[in-house]
Structures are given as C-alpha cells and as structure tokens.
Amino acid sequence: MGLHILGTGSFTPDGTLTNEDLTKFIETNDEWIRTRTGISVRHVATGEPTWYMGAEAAKSAIDAAGIDPAEIALIIDTTITQDYCTPSMSCIIQRETGAVNAACFDLNAACSGFVYAMDMAHRFLKTEPDSKYALVIANEQLSRITNYEDRSSCILFGDGAAAAVVEYKEDTLYSSHLGADGTGAKYLFAKSALPDSPFVDEEKLSYEWHDFSSAPEGNYSHGMKQDGKEVYRFATHAMPKAAKAAADKIGFELGSLDKIVPHQANIRIIETAMKNLKLPMEKVVVNIKQHGNTSSASIPIALDEAVRSGEIKRGDKICLVGFGAGLTYAAIIMEY
Ligand code: UT7
C-alpha cells in the first residue's frame, strides 16, 4: 500500500534577504523576527522563472533516483506562483527533463501542496499498474506576491523549489489524511492579477473580506494578505489533527516515528504542534532559519536537505505534515 521515494532534489536561488536587509524598508529588527518566527534569512529569485527553479530541482531528484526520465508516467507540479495561467508548470518541467511519456498537471493546495501531490501520485501509481514512476515538484516564488509594505507578513516568505521521484510499493508503511476548511479562505489569500479587459470590473470583483485593516494596500493590491493570528491558531491544531488522522487509519503509533518534516512556517507553530503531538523537537526536521516559509516547497526542501545530510536515513518512518491557505492541511506517514 506504500510509496517509495527513489530520489529527492532541491534548488534555492542565489539571492538572499536577511533580517537586516528587511530593516531597510520596514520598521522591524532582527531580534523580533528571530524570536517570533525563527527566521534569519530567505532566498529570493534573481530573475529566474518559477518553472526554472522547479526544473532544476526535478533534474536533481531524477539524478538522485538514477532512473530514465522516459519512464516517468506522471508529473504533478504544485505552486501558488506559476509563471503562466497556461501551460502548466508540469508541462514545462516535462520539456526540461525529457519525461516524454508523462501525463502532466498542476495542483494548488498552497503550503499543503507537496503532501497533497505526493498522495495523488500514490493513488495514480496504485491504480495504473503499468506506470513506473511519478515526479512531484513544488516550486514557489513568493517574493512575487509578498507585500513588502506589510511588516507582519513580508518577514516570513522566501523562494525555492524541491522535487521527489516516487514509485508504488506494496507492503510498506503508508497512510495519509488530506483536508480543508474553506471558511478560513479569508485568513490567507492573494488575488489573481487581472487582465486589462473591457469585461473586467475590479470594483465588482472585490469582496469585502479582501481587506485586512492591518495589511497596507500600497502597490501590492495583488500581494498576499493574512490574518497572522488566525492562521497561527489554525496551524497549531490542523497539523496535529492531520498527523493523528493519518496514524489512526492504520493503527500507527506516532511515537514510533523517526522524523517529522513539518511545513516551515514559524518555529513557534512547529514547537506548539509537536507539543500537541507529544513529540520531541529532536525528531523534527527544521530549516526555517535559512529559508523562511517557501509555501509548498518548504516540506520537500527540508526533506531533501535532511536526506542529503543523513538526518533522514533509509528505513526511517517519517511524517510529512503541512497546512496552508485554503485553509488546507495534509499529512503522510511513510517509510523513507
Ligand atoms: O504558510 C502559512 C503562512 N502564514 C503563517 O504561518 C502565519 C502564522 N502567524 C504567524 O506566524 C504570526 O502570527 C506572525 C509572525 C505573523 C506574527 O507574530 P505574532 O506573535 O502573532 O505578532 P502580532 O501580530 O501579535 O504582533 C505583535 C506586535 C505588534 O505590535 P503591538 O501591537 O504589540 O505594539 C505588531 O505591530 O509586533 C508588531 N510587529 C512587528 N514588530 C517588529 C508585527 N510585525 C512586526 C515586525 N517587526 N516585522
């Protein structure tokens, strides 16, 4: 019933945005950001498109897996910062990787996207016995939709990408739980950029909940807006809920996990969620200090770094768990 990760890869752009850099354009300081979020620096793209970051991560994952890209049957790309409405990021990544036999589509579940996509890949491979491999990519350029006039949110986000090549495997540990609460859509959103068309009336399109008094509009009317406290509250409950639900489905004891790879949104969210799960922080993969929150890319970047550093080893029982805009939540328990 399981999923086997053959290889992972990641890509982080060269540009960096330190806490010190942020003090040059918003009223903040390194100490506040570090103690309230755990973040010191984020990576930001320096001109490369989102698809490029995803393609680099995908090539690295294919390399690590040691497979022929022509044997990839499915590509799922997950992002909230796609370069185009169409074509999909996954089609462009197919072009870049030579995965010529793959079906391709994109998935948007915000920061839960990678976990959602891995589970979709599992379901696809399970029901298509002739399909050998799936490639799952998460690539995000949050610097494009971050409101750099809103000090309570712009300190959080960064850019990056990561990918995994997976195959279906019988008789191995696997369980998942995916969910959403659409009533919380208003707590974290970014409006789509609208075309200059005679049929678009931006006034009529603006719902009242599009405005948070704490989030300045400025030149960022399509930038991300969030009610940090509501999202925080949701996250600390949603991640434990998703992990417990996945464990309960198969009678798995969460205490026997070797590693947990949570969405890297805020170190305090991670600590509270782990306290709720009664799991020690030593079991948690944390890289938020160097990356900030890279939305759907955050879990697979952390996974790839942990695999490459030896923090996660073959045979480890791991849990990938996230939450995000939507509001969404998702967890997978599996063996690495
Ligand atoms: O992928 C999901 C993405 N979103 C999240 O995960 C967001 C979840 N929420 C959070 O991580 C936290 O709510 C934040 C980091 C966004 C905010 O932390 P907080 O501890 O909830 O701070 P707060 O909003 O309660 O603000 C406390 C104080 C306020 O000042 P007063 O009213 O007490 O005088 C803010 O104006 O901190 C002030 N503040 C700042 N000060 C320095 C807010 N942002 C900053 C800042 N630097 N960057």
mmCIF file of C-alpha atoms and ligand atoms in Angstrom:
data_model
loop_
_atom_site.group_PDB
_atom_site.id
_atom_site.type_symbol
_atom_site.label_atom_id
_atom_site.label_comp_id
_atom_site.label_asym_id
_atom_site.label_seq_id
_atom_site.Cartn_x
_atom_site.Cartn_y
_atom_site.Cartn_z
ATOM 1 C CA MET A 1 0.000 0.000 0.000
ATOM 2 C CA GLY A 2 3.036 2.280 0.096
ATOM 3 C CA LEU A 3 5.044 4.844 -1.724
ATOM 4 C CA HIS A 4 8.795 4.649 -2.130
ATOM 5 C CA ILE A 5 10.888 7.796 -2.591
ATOM 6 C CA LEU A 6 13.681 6.955 -5.023
ATOM 7 C CA GLY A 7 15.339 10.368 -5.050
ATOM 8 C CA THR A 8 14.923 13.961 -3.965
ATOM 9 C CA GLY A 9 16.378 17.262 -5.132
ATOM 10 C CA SER A 10 16.065 20.933 -4.375
ATOM 11 C CA PHE A 11 17.011 24.342 -5.732
ATOM 12 C CA THR A 12 17.368 27.627 -3.912
ATOM 13 C CA PRO A 13 18.075 30.835 -5.816
ATOM 14 C CA ASP A 14 21.268 32.769 -5.095
ATOM 15 C CA GLY A 15 19.579 35.977 -3.949
ATOM 16 C CA THR A 16 19.234 36.420 -0.184
ATOM 17 C CA LEU A 17 17.100 38.652 2.009
ATOM 18 C CA THR A 18 18.372 38.854 5.583
ATOM 19 C CA ASN A 19 16.547 40.261 8.593
ATOM 20 C CA GLU A 20 18.995 43.153 8.443
ATOM 21 C CA ASP A 21 18.030 43.812 4.795
ATOM 22 C CA LEU A 22 14.359 43.993 5.797
ATOM 23 C CA THR A 23 15.083 46.757 8.325
ATOM 24 C CA LYS A 24 15.961 48.991 5.368
ATOM 25 C CA PHE A 25 12.379 49.157 4.158
ATOM 26 C CA ILE A 26 10.112 48.228 7.076
ATOM 27 C CA GLU A 27 10.171 49.026 10.783
ATOM 28 C CA THR A 28 11.467 45.802 12.247
ATOM 29 C CA ASN A 29 14.568 44.271 13.765
ATOM 30 C CA ASP A 30 16.500 41.029 13.676
ATOM 31 C CA GLU A 31 15.632 40.107 17.262
ATOM 32 C CA TRP A 32 11.851 40.438 16.730
ATOM 33 C CA ILE A 33 11.919 38.334 13.578
ATOM 34 C CA ARG A 34 14.173 35.640 15.045
ATOM 35 C CA THR A 35 12.282 35.253 18.307
ATOM 36 C CA ARG A 36 8.766 35.463 16.781
ATOM 37 C CA THR A 37 9.422 33.300 13.711
ATOM 38 C CA GLY A 38 12.817 31.545 13.891
ATOM 39 C CA ILE A 39 13.844 33.054 10.537
ATOM 40 C CA SER A 40 17.201 34.728 9.831
ATOM 41 C CA VAL A 41 17.401 34.715 6.045
ATOM 42 C CA ARG A 42 15.327 33.771 2.991
ATOM 43 C CA HIS A 43 16.365 33.097 -0.595
ATOM 44 C CA VAL A 44 14.867 35.222 -3.362
ATOM 45 C CA ALA A 45 14.929 34.687 -7.101
ATOM 46 C CA THR A 46 17.164 36.974 -9.134
ATOM 47 C CA GLY A 47 15.305 36.768 -12.431
ATOM 48 C CA GLU A 48 14.869 33.040 -12.934
ATOM 49 C CA PRO A 49 11.264 31.956 -13.536
ATOM 50 C CA THR A 50 9.419 29.627 -11.172
ATOM 51 C CA TRP A 51 9.466 26.798 -13.722
ATOM 52 C CA TYR A 52 13.280 27.024 -13.939
ATOM 53 C CA MET A 53 13.664 26.522 -10.193
ATOM 54 C CA GLY A 54 11.300 23.529 -10.367
ATOM 55 C CA ALA A 55 13.105 22.060 -13.363
ATOM 56 C CA GLU A 56 16.494 22.295 -11.601
ATOM 57 C CA ALA A 57 15.064 20.565 -8.521
ATOM 58 C CA ALA A 58 13.411 17.916 -10.724
ATOM 59 C CA LYS A 59 16.656 17.166 -12.599
ATOM 60 C CA SER A 60 18.466 16.774 -9.299
ATOM 61 C CA ALA A 61 15.756 14.375 -7.992
ATOM 62 C CA ILE A 62 15.891 12.310 -11.222
ATOM 63 C CA ASP A 63 19.671 12.168 -10.885
ATOM 64 C CA ALA A 64 19.433 11.007 -7.281
ATOM 65 C CA ALA A 65 16.835 8.386 -8.253
ATOM 66 C CA GLY A 66 19.054 7.118 -11.079
ATOM 67 C CA ILE A 67 16.109 6.480 -13.397
ATOM 68 C CA ASP A 68 15.373 7.081 -17.071
ATOM 69 C CA PRO A 69 13.046 10.126 -17.262
ATOM 70 C CA ALA A 70 11.184 8.425 -20.128
ATOM 71 C CA GLU A 71 9.825 6.000 -17.509
ATOM 72 C CA ILE A 72 8.088 8.757 -15.539
ATOM 73 C CA ALA A 73 4.344 8.301 -16.054
ATOM 74 C CA LEU A 74 3.102 11.336 -14.161
ATOM 75 C CA ILE A 75 4.329 14.822 -13.273
ATOM 76 C CA ILE A 76 2.492 16.864 -10.677
ATOM 77 C CA ASP A 77 3.751 20.366 -10.015
ATOM 78 C CA THR A 78 2.473 22.232 -7.007
ATOM 79 C CA THR A 79 2.691 26.007 -6.754
ATOM 80 C CA ILE A 80 0.784 29.191 -5.985
ATOM 81 C CA THR A 81 3.197 31.278 -8.052
ATOM 82 C CA GLN A 82 3.039 29.762 -11.522
ATOM 83 C CA ASP A 83 4.601 31.738 -14.374
ATOM 84 C CA TYR A 84 1.624 31.229 -16.674
ATOM 85 C CA CYS A 85 -2.117 30.623 -16.368
ATOM 86 C CA THR A 86 -1.434 28.106 -19.080
ATOM 87 C CA PRO A 87 0.557 25.994 -19.898
ATOM 88 C CA SER A 88 1.032 24.249 -16.580
ATOM 89 C CA MET A 89 4.368 24.278 -14.792
ATOM 90 C CA SER A 90 4.414 20.477 -15.062
ATOM 91 C CA CYS A 91 4.294 20.596 -18.884
ATOM 92 C CA ILE A 92 7.272 22.944 -18.940
ATOM 93 C CA ILE A 93 9.137 20.722 -16.498
ATOM 94 C CA GLN A 94 8.373 17.733 -18.739
ATOM 95 C CA ARG A 95 10.033 19.645 -21.594
ATOM 96 C CA GLU A 96 13.081 20.389 -19.424
ATOM 97 C CA THR A 97 13.526 16.875 -18.009
ATOM 98 C CA GLY A 98 12.802 14.680 -21.020
ATOM 99 C CA ALA A 99 9.983 12.882 -19.207
ATOM 100 C CA VAL A 100 8.277 12.492 -22.579
ATOM 101 C CA ASN A 101 5.798 9.806 -21.517
ATOM 102 C CA ALA A 102 4.367 11.613 -18.520
ATOM 103 C CA ALA A 103 0.862 12.937 -18.008
ATOM 104 C CA CYS A 104 1.181 16.444 -16.550
ATOM 105 C CA PHE A 105 -0.916 18.660 -14.343
ATOM 106 C CA ASP A 106 -0.535 21.288 -11.618
ATOM 107 C CA LEU A 107 -2.087 21.247 -8.190
ATOM 108 C CA ASN A 108 -2.798 24.160 -5.870
ATOM 109 C CA ALA A 109 -3.246 23.360 -2.202
ATOM 110 C CA ALA A 110 -0.980 26.229 -1.110
ATOM 111 C CA CYS A 111 1.580 25.198 1.520
ATOM 112 C CA SER A 112 -0.003 21.720 1.825
ATOM 113 C CA GLY A 113 0.563 21.230 -1.910
ATOM 114 C CA PHE A 114 3.519 18.852 -1.833
ATOM 115 C CA VAL A 115 1.807 16.495 0.609
ATOM 116 C CA TYR A 116 -1.401 16.591 -1.450
ATOM 117 C CA ALA A 117 0.578 15.924 -4.638
ATOM 118 C CA MET A 118 2.519 13.002 -3.149
ATOM 119 C CA ASP A 119 -0.755 11.427 -2.106
ATOM 120 C CA MET A 120 -2.250 11.967 -5.588
ATOM 121 C CA ALA A 121 0.858 10.361 -7.097
ATOM 122 C CA HIS A 122 0.409 7.388 -4.759
ATOM 123 C CA ARG A 123 -3.216 6.954 -5.817
ATOM 124 C CA PHE A 124 -2.311 7.264 -9.521
ATOM 125 C CA LEU A 125 0.545 4.749 -9.395
ATOM 126 C CA LYS A 126 -1.571 2.316 -7.390
ATOM 127 C CA THR A 127 -4.351 2.239 -9.975
ATOM 128 C CA GLU A 128 -2.118 2.314 -13.088
ATOM 129 C CA PRO A 129 -0.024 -0.840 -12.751
ATOM 130 C CA ASP A 130 1.965 -0.112 -15.931
ATOM 131 C CA SER A 131 3.096 3.255 -14.575
ATOM 132 C CA LYS A 132 6.526 3.065 -13.087
ATOM 133 C CA TYR A 133 7.408 6.440 -11.617
ATOM 134 C CA ALA A 134 5.903 9.781 -10.718
ATOM 135 C CA LEU A 135 7.714 13.091 -10.351
ATOM 136 C CA VAL A 136 6.353 15.545 -7.795
ATOM 137 C CA ILE A 137 7.684 19.101 -7.787
ATOM 138 C CA ALA A 138 6.988 22.094 -5.570
ATOM 139 C CA ASN A 139 8.296 25.445 -6.824
ATOM 140 C CA GLU A 140 7.484 28.805 -5.345
ATOM 141 C CA GLN A 141 8.464 32.399 -5.909
ATOM 142 C CA LEU A 142 6.670 34.033 -3.021
ATOM 143 C CA SER A 143 8.744 37.200 -3.490
ATOM 144 C CA ARG A 144 6.364 37.900 -6.408
ATOM 145 C CA ILE A 145 3.223 38.006 -4.267
ATOM 146 C CA THR A 146 4.626 39.196 -0.942
ATOM 147 C CA ASN A 147 3.515 42.633 0.207
ATOM 148 C CA TYR A 148 6.813 44.241 1.251
ATOM 149 C CA GLU A 149 4.921 47.082 2.928
ATOM 150 C CA ASP A 150 3.267 44.711 5.404
ATOM 151 C CA ARG A 151 5.827 44.022 8.115
ATOM 152 C CA SER A 152 3.750 41.308 9.766
ATOM 153 C CA SER A 153 3.843 39.070 6.682
ATOM 154 C CA CYS A 154 6.791 40.043 4.444
ATOM 155 C CA ILE A 155 9.287 38.833 7.030
ATOM 156 C CA LEU A 156 8.056 35.271 6.566
ATOM 157 C CA PHE A 157 8.365 34.368 2.896
ATOM 158 C CA GLY A 158 11.109 33.157 0.568
ATOM 159 C CA ASP A 159 11.618 31.387 -2.770
ATOM 160 C CA GLY A 160 12.710 27.844 -3.552
ATOM 161 C CA ALA A 161 11.882 24.519 -5.138
ATOM 162 C CA ALA A 162 12.201 20.814 -4.469
ATOM 163 C CA ALA A 163 11.153 17.539 -6.049
ATOM 164 C CA ALA A 164 10.849 13.806 -5.472
ATOM 165 C CA VAL A 165 10.755 10.789 -7.760
ATOM 166 C CA VAL A 166 8.461 8.119 -6.341
ATOM 167 C CA GLU A 167 7.222 4.632 -7.165
ATOM 168 C CA TYR A 168 4.398 2.499 -5.789
ATOM 169 C CA LYS A 169 5.497 -0.220 -3.403
ATOM 170 C CA GLU A 170 3.369 -2.982 -1.870
ATOM 171 C CA ASP A 171 3.722 -3.930 1.796
ATOM 172 C CA THR A 172 5.290 -0.763 3.102
ATOM 173 C CA LEU A 173 4.091 1.746 5.647
ATOM 174 C CA TYR A 174 1.763 4.342 4.138
ATOM 175 C CA SER A 175 -1.157 6.414 5.296
ATOM 176 C CA SER A 176 -2.424 9.890 4.536
ATOM 177 C CA HIS A 177 -5.011 12.397 5.566
ATOM 178 C CA LEU A 178 -5.933 15.452 3.491
ATOM 179 C CA GLY A 179 -8.438 18.115 4.418
ATOM 180 C CA ALA A 180 -9.540 21.721 4.121
ATOM 181 C CA ASP A 181 -11.700 24.356 5.767
ATOM 182 C CA GLY A 182 -12.829 26.803 3.096
ATOM 183 C CA THR A 183 -14.467 29.069 5.663
ATOM 184 C CA GLY A 184 -10.914 30.130 6.507
ATOM 185 C CA ALA A 185 -10.151 31.246 2.916
ATOM 186 C CA LYS A 186 -10.357 34.858 4.066
ATOM 187 C CA TYR A 187 -7.464 34.455 6.508
ATOM 188 C CA LEU A 188 -4.738 33.998 3.883
ATOM 189 C CA PHE A 189 -5.052 34.904 0.235
ATOM 190 C CA ALA A 190 -3.565 36.684 -2.774
ATOM 191 C CA LYS A 191 -5.809 37.928 -5.580
ATOM 192 C CA SER A 192 -5.067 36.894 -9.172
ATOM 193 C CA ALA A 193 -3.631 39.646 -11.331
ATOM 194 C CA LEU A 194 -6.410 40.820 -13.631
ATOM 195 C CA PRO A 195 -6.020 41.465 -17.333
ATOM 196 C CA ASP A 196 -6.781 44.826 -18.848
ATOM 197 C CA SER A 197 -10.087 43.809 -20.422
ATOM 198 C CA PRO A 198 -13.341 45.704 -21.053
ATOM 199 C CA PHE A 199 -15.158 42.832 -19.322
ATOM 200 C CA VAL A 200 -13.243 43.050 -16.058
ATOM 201 C CA ASP A 201 -14.659 45.319 -13.374
ATOM 202 C CA GLU A 202 -12.231 45.222 -10.493
ATOM 203 C CA GLU A 203 -14.625 47.127 -8.188
ATOM 204 C CA LYS A 204 -17.306 44.484 -8.570
ATOM 205 C CA LEU A 205 -14.778 41.721 -8.088
ATOM 206 C CA SER A 206 -13.584 42.921 -4.692
ATOM 207 C CA TYR A 207 -15.315 41.071 -1.899
ATOM 208 C CA GLU A 208 -15.451 42.762 1.460
ATOM 209 C CA TRP A 209 -13.170 40.188 3.042
ATOM 210 C CA HIS A 210 -10.421 41.181 0.645
ATOM 211 C CA ASP A 211 -9.388 43.856 3.129
ATOM 212 C CA PHE A 212 -7.490 43.490 6.353
ATOM 213 C CA SER A 213 -7.048 46.794 8.104
ATOM 214 C CA SER A 214 -3.595 45.689 9.275
ATOM 215 C CA ALA A 215 -2.362 44.946 5.736
ATOM 216 C CA PRO A 216 -1.490 48.054 3.739
ATOM 217 C CA GLU A 217 -2.554 48.023 0.076
ATOM 218 C CA GLY A 218 0.215 50.223 -1.334
ATOM 219 C CA ASN A 219 1.402 48.914 -4.667
ATOM 220 C CA TYR A 220 0.611 45.404 -3.592
ATOM 221 C CA SER A 221 -3.098 45.025 -4.236
ATOM 222 C CA HIS A 222 -2.415 41.532 -5.560
ATOM 223 C CA GLY A 223 0.014 40.704 -2.773
ATOM 224 C CA MET A 224 -0.561 38.211 -0.029
ATOM 225 C CA LYS A 225 -2.802 39.202 2.852
ATOM 226 C CA GLN A 226 -3.139 37.293 6.045
ATOM 227 C CA ASP A 227 -4.580 37.381 9.490
ATOM 228 C CA GLY A 228 -1.476 36.004 11.179
ATOM 229 C CA LYS A 229 -3.173 35.153 14.455
ATOM 230 C CA GLU A 230 -5.997 33.175 12.814
ATOM 231 C CA VAL A 231 -3.561 31.281 10.605
ATOM 232 C CA TYR A 232 -1.350 30.583 13.625
ATOM 233 C CA ARG A 233 -4.319 29.230 15.600
ATOM 234 C CA PHE A 234 -5.411 27.035 12.683
ATOM 235 C CA ALA A 235 -1.892 25.708 12.055
ATOM 236 C CA THR A 236 -1.213 24.567 15.614
ATOM 237 C CA HIS A 237 -4.386 22.451 15.549
ATOM 238 C CA ALA A 238 -4.501 21.394 11.904
ATOM 239 C CA MET A 239 -1.040 19.801 11.725
ATOM 240 C CA PRO A 240 -1.562 17.552 14.798
ATOM 241 C CA LYS A 241 -5.081 16.727 13.587
ATOM 242 C CA ALA A 242 -3.828 15.637 10.151
ATOM 243 C CA ALA A 243 -0.956 13.561 11.557
ATOM 244 C CA LYS A 244 -3.217 11.835 14.109
ATOM 245 C CA ALA A 245 -5.884 11.104 11.493
ATOM 246 C CA ALA A 246 -3.309 9.524 9.153
ATOM 247 C CA ALA A 247 -1.910 7.440 12.038
ATOM 248 C CA ASP A 248 -5.340 6.330 13.304
ATOM 249 C CA LYS A 249 -6.305 4.989 9.853
ATOM 250 C CA ILE A 250 -3.673 2.262 10.121
ATOM 251 C CA GLY A 251 -3.364 1.978 13.907
ATOM 252 C CA PHE A 252 0.080 3.582 13.819
ATOM 253 C CA GLU A 253 1.664 4.957 16.987
ATOM 254 C CA LEU A 254 3.058 8.453 16.250
ATOM 255 C CA GLY A 255 5.673 7.959 18.975
ATOM 256 C CA SER A 256 7.409 5.415 16.741
ATOM 257 C CA LEU A 257 8.145 7.992 14.042
ATOM 258 C CA ASP A 258 11.855 8.590 13.432
ATOM 259 C CA LYS A 259 11.431 12.023 11.832
ATOM 260 C CA ILE A 260 8.715 14.577 11.201
ATOM 261 C CA VAL A 261 9.066 17.057 8.352
ATOM 262 C CA PRO A 262 6.569 19.854 9.004
ATOM 263 C CA HIS A 263 5.723 22.906 6.921
ATOM 264 C CA GLN A 264 8.324 25.559 7.837
ATOM 265 C CA ALA A 265 6.034 28.493 8.598
ATOM 266 C CA ASN A 266 7.092 29.635 12.055
ATOM 267 C CA ILE A 267 9.289 27.832 14.604
ATOM 268 C CA ARG A 268 6.715 28.603 17.321
ATOM 269 C CA ILE A 269 3.963 26.917 15.261
ATOM 270 C CA ILE A 270 6.165 23.847 14.822
ATOM 271 C CA GLU A 271 7.012 23.716 18.540
ATOM 272 C CA THR A 272 3.374 24.044 19.613
ATOM 273 C CA ALA A 273 2.207 21.444 17.088
ATOM 274 C CA MET A 274 4.867 18.981 18.293
ATOM 275 C CA LYS A 275 3.876 19.653 21.909
ATOM 276 C CA ASN A 276 0.276 18.837 20.975
ATOM 277 C CA LEU A 277 1.505 15.613 19.405
ATOM 278 C CA LYS A 278 3.771 14.898 22.416
ATOM 279 C CA LEU A 279 6.723 14.509 20.041
ATOM 280 C CA PRO A 280 10.218 15.809 20.945
ATOM 281 C CA MET A 281 11.803 18.532 18.799
ATOM 282 C CA GLU A 282 14.847 16.252 18.245
ATOM 283 C CA LYS A 283 12.664 14.279 15.828
ATOM 284 C CA VAL A 284 11.701 17.345 13.825
ATOM 285 C CA VAL A 285 13.481 18.495 10.673
ATOM 286 C CA VAL A 286 13.793 22.294 10.879
ATOM 287 C CA ASN A 287 15.440 24.565 8.313
ATOM 288 C CA ILE A 288 13.274 27.671 8.677
ATOM 289 C CA LYS A 289 16.233 29.762 9.874
ATOM 290 C CA GLN A 290 17.884 29.614 6.427
ATOM 291 C CA HIS A 291 14.806 29.555 4.159
ATOM 292 C CA GLY A 292 11.799 31.171 5.798
ATOM 293 C CA ASN A 293 8.445 29.972 4.527
ATOM 294 C CA THR A 294 8.591 28.782 0.901
ATOM 295 C CA SER A 295 4.957 27.557 0.817
ATOM 296 C CA SER A 296 4.589 24.166 -0.884
ATOM 297 C CA ALA A 297 8.372 23.926 -1.398
ATOM 298 C CA SER A 298 9.129 24.099 2.320
ATOM 299 C CA ILE A 299 8.465 20.444 3.204
ATOM 300 C CA PRO A 300 10.355 18.935 0.242
ATOM 301 C CA ILE A 301 13.315 21.333 0.637
ATOM 302 C CA ALA A 302 13.568 20.263 4.298
ATOM 303 C CA LEU A 303 13.177 16.612 3.244
ATOM 304 C CA ASP A 304 15.893 16.865 0.597
ATOM 305 C CA GLU A 305 18.318 18.614 2.958
ATOM 306 C CA ALA A 306 17.661 16.007 5.675
ATOM 307 C CA VAL A 307 18.202 13.134 3.233
ATOM 308 C CA ARG A 308 21.421 14.627 1.862
ATOM 309 C CA SER A 309 22.823 15.402 5.324
ATOM 310 C CA GLY A 310 21.966 11.917 6.613
ATOM 311 C CA GLU A 311 19.443 13.244 9.130
ATOM 312 C CA ILE A 312 16.850 11.029 7.408
ATOM 313 C CA LYS A 313 18.048 7.530 6.518
ATOM 314 C CA ARG A 314 16.626 4.614 4.516
ATOM 315 C CA GLY A 315 14.081 2.730 6.599
ATOM 316 C CA ASP A 316 13.164 5.737 8.763
ATOM 317 C CA LYS A 317 9.471 6.133 9.475
ATOM 318 C CA ILE A 318 8.652 9.712 8.569
ATOM 319 C CA CYS A 319 5.679 12.035 8.628
ATOM 320 C CA LEU A 320 5.290 14.905 6.162
ATOM 321 C CA VAL A 321 2.750 17.348 7.570
ATOM 322 C CA GLY A 322 1.587 20.771 6.464
ATOM 323 C CA PHE A 323 -1.100 23.420 6.439
ATOM 324 C CA GLY A 324 -1.744 26.421 4.260
ATOM 325 C CA ALA A 325 -4.067 28.832 2.548
ATOM 326 C CA GLY A 326 -7.454 27.437 1.733
ATOM 327 C CA LEU A 327 -7.244 26.717 4.550
ATOM 328 C CA THR A 328 -5.772 23.274 3.860
ATOM 329 C CA TYR A 329 -3.983 20.619 5.885
ATOM 330 C CA ALA A 330 -2.338 17.329 4.988
ATOM 331 C CA ALA A 331 -0.184 14.548 6.408
ATOM 332 C CA ILE A 332 1.520 11.448 5.055
ATOM 333 C CA ILE A 333 3.127 8.735 7.170
ATOM 334 C CA MET A 334 5.551 6.581 5.216
ATOM 335 C CA GLU A 335 8.889 4.833 5.245
ATOM 336 C CA TYR A 336 11.795 6.644 3.621
HETATM 337 O O1 UT7 B 1 2.148 29.184 5.281
HETATM 338 C C1 UT7 B 1 1.313 29.839 6.175
HETATM 339 C C2 UT7 B 1 1.699 31.271 6.253
HETATM 340 N N1 UT7 B 1 1.352 32.040 7.401
HETATM 341 C C3 UT7 B 1 1.694 31.781 8.682
HETATM 342 O O2 UT7 B 1 2.193 30.753 9.031
HETATM 343 C C4 UT7 B 1 1.405 32.904 9.658
HETATM 344 C C5 UT7 B 1 1.109 32.417 11.046
HETATM 345 N N2 UT7 B 1 1.260 33.545 12.003
HETATM 346 C C6 UT7 B 1 2.442 33.920 12.486
HETATM 347 O O3 UT7 B 1 3.458 33.315 12.197
HETATM 348 C C7 UT7 B 1 2.484 35.089 13.449
HETATM 349 O O4 UT7 B 1 1.154 35.461 13.781
HETATM 350 C C8 UT7 B 1 3.234 36.333 12.882
HETATM 351 C C9 UT7 B 1 4.720 36.019 12.785
HETATM 352 C C10 UT7 B 1 2.691 36.710 11.528
HETATM 353 C C11 UT7 B 1 3.074 37.497 13.852
HETATM 354 O O5 UT7 B 1 3.568 37.138 15.139
HETATM 355 P P1 UT7 B 1 2.717 37.459 16.438
HETATM 356 O O6 UT7 B 1 3.478 36.974 17.600
HETATM 357 O O7 UT7 B 1 1.340 36.894 16.227
HETATM 358 O O8 UT7 B 1 2.728 39.027 16.442
HETATM 359 P P2 UT7 B 1 1.494 40.028 16.490
HETATM 360 O O9 UT7 B 1 0.821 40.086 15.176
HETATM 361 O O10 UT7 B 1 0.657 39.730 17.710
HETATM 362 O O11 UT7 B 1 2.207 41.407 16.742
HETATM 363 C C12 UT7 B 1 2.835 41.696 17.990
HETATM 364 C C13 UT7 B 1 3.460 43.066 17.889
HETATM 365 C C14 UT7 B 1 2.526 44.114 17.332
HETATM 366 O O12 UT7 B 1 2.819 45.349 17.978
HETATM 367 P P3 UT7 B 1 1.904 45.870 19.210
HETATM 368 O O13 UT7 B 1 0.520 45.983 18.626
HETATM 369 O O14 UT7 B 1 2.002 44.798 20.264
HETATM 370 O O15 UT7 B 1 2.530 47.146 19.564
HETATM 371 C C15 UT7 B 1 2.916 44.234 15.888
HETATM 372 O O16 UT7 B 1 2.621 45.502 15.323
HETATM 373 O O17 UT7 B 1 4.572 43.017 16.976
HETATM 374 C C16 UT7 B 1 4.411 44.028 15.964
HETATM 375 N N3 UT7 B 1 5.003 43.543 14.734
HETATM 376 C C17 UT7 B 1 6.304 43.688 14.450
HETATM 377 N N4 UT7 B 1 7.312 44.268 15.127
HETATM 378 C C18 UT7 B 1 8.546 44.240 14.558
HETATM 379 C C19 UT7 B 1 4.405 42.869 13.711
HETATM 380 N N5 UT7 B 1 5.309 42.580 12.773
HETATM 381 C C20 UT7 B 1 6.496 43.081 13.202
HETATM 382 C C21 UT7 B 1 7.781 43.084 12.654
HETATM 383 N N6 UT7 B 1 8.763 43.657 13.385
HETATM 384 N N7 UT7 B 1 8.095 42.510 11.473
#
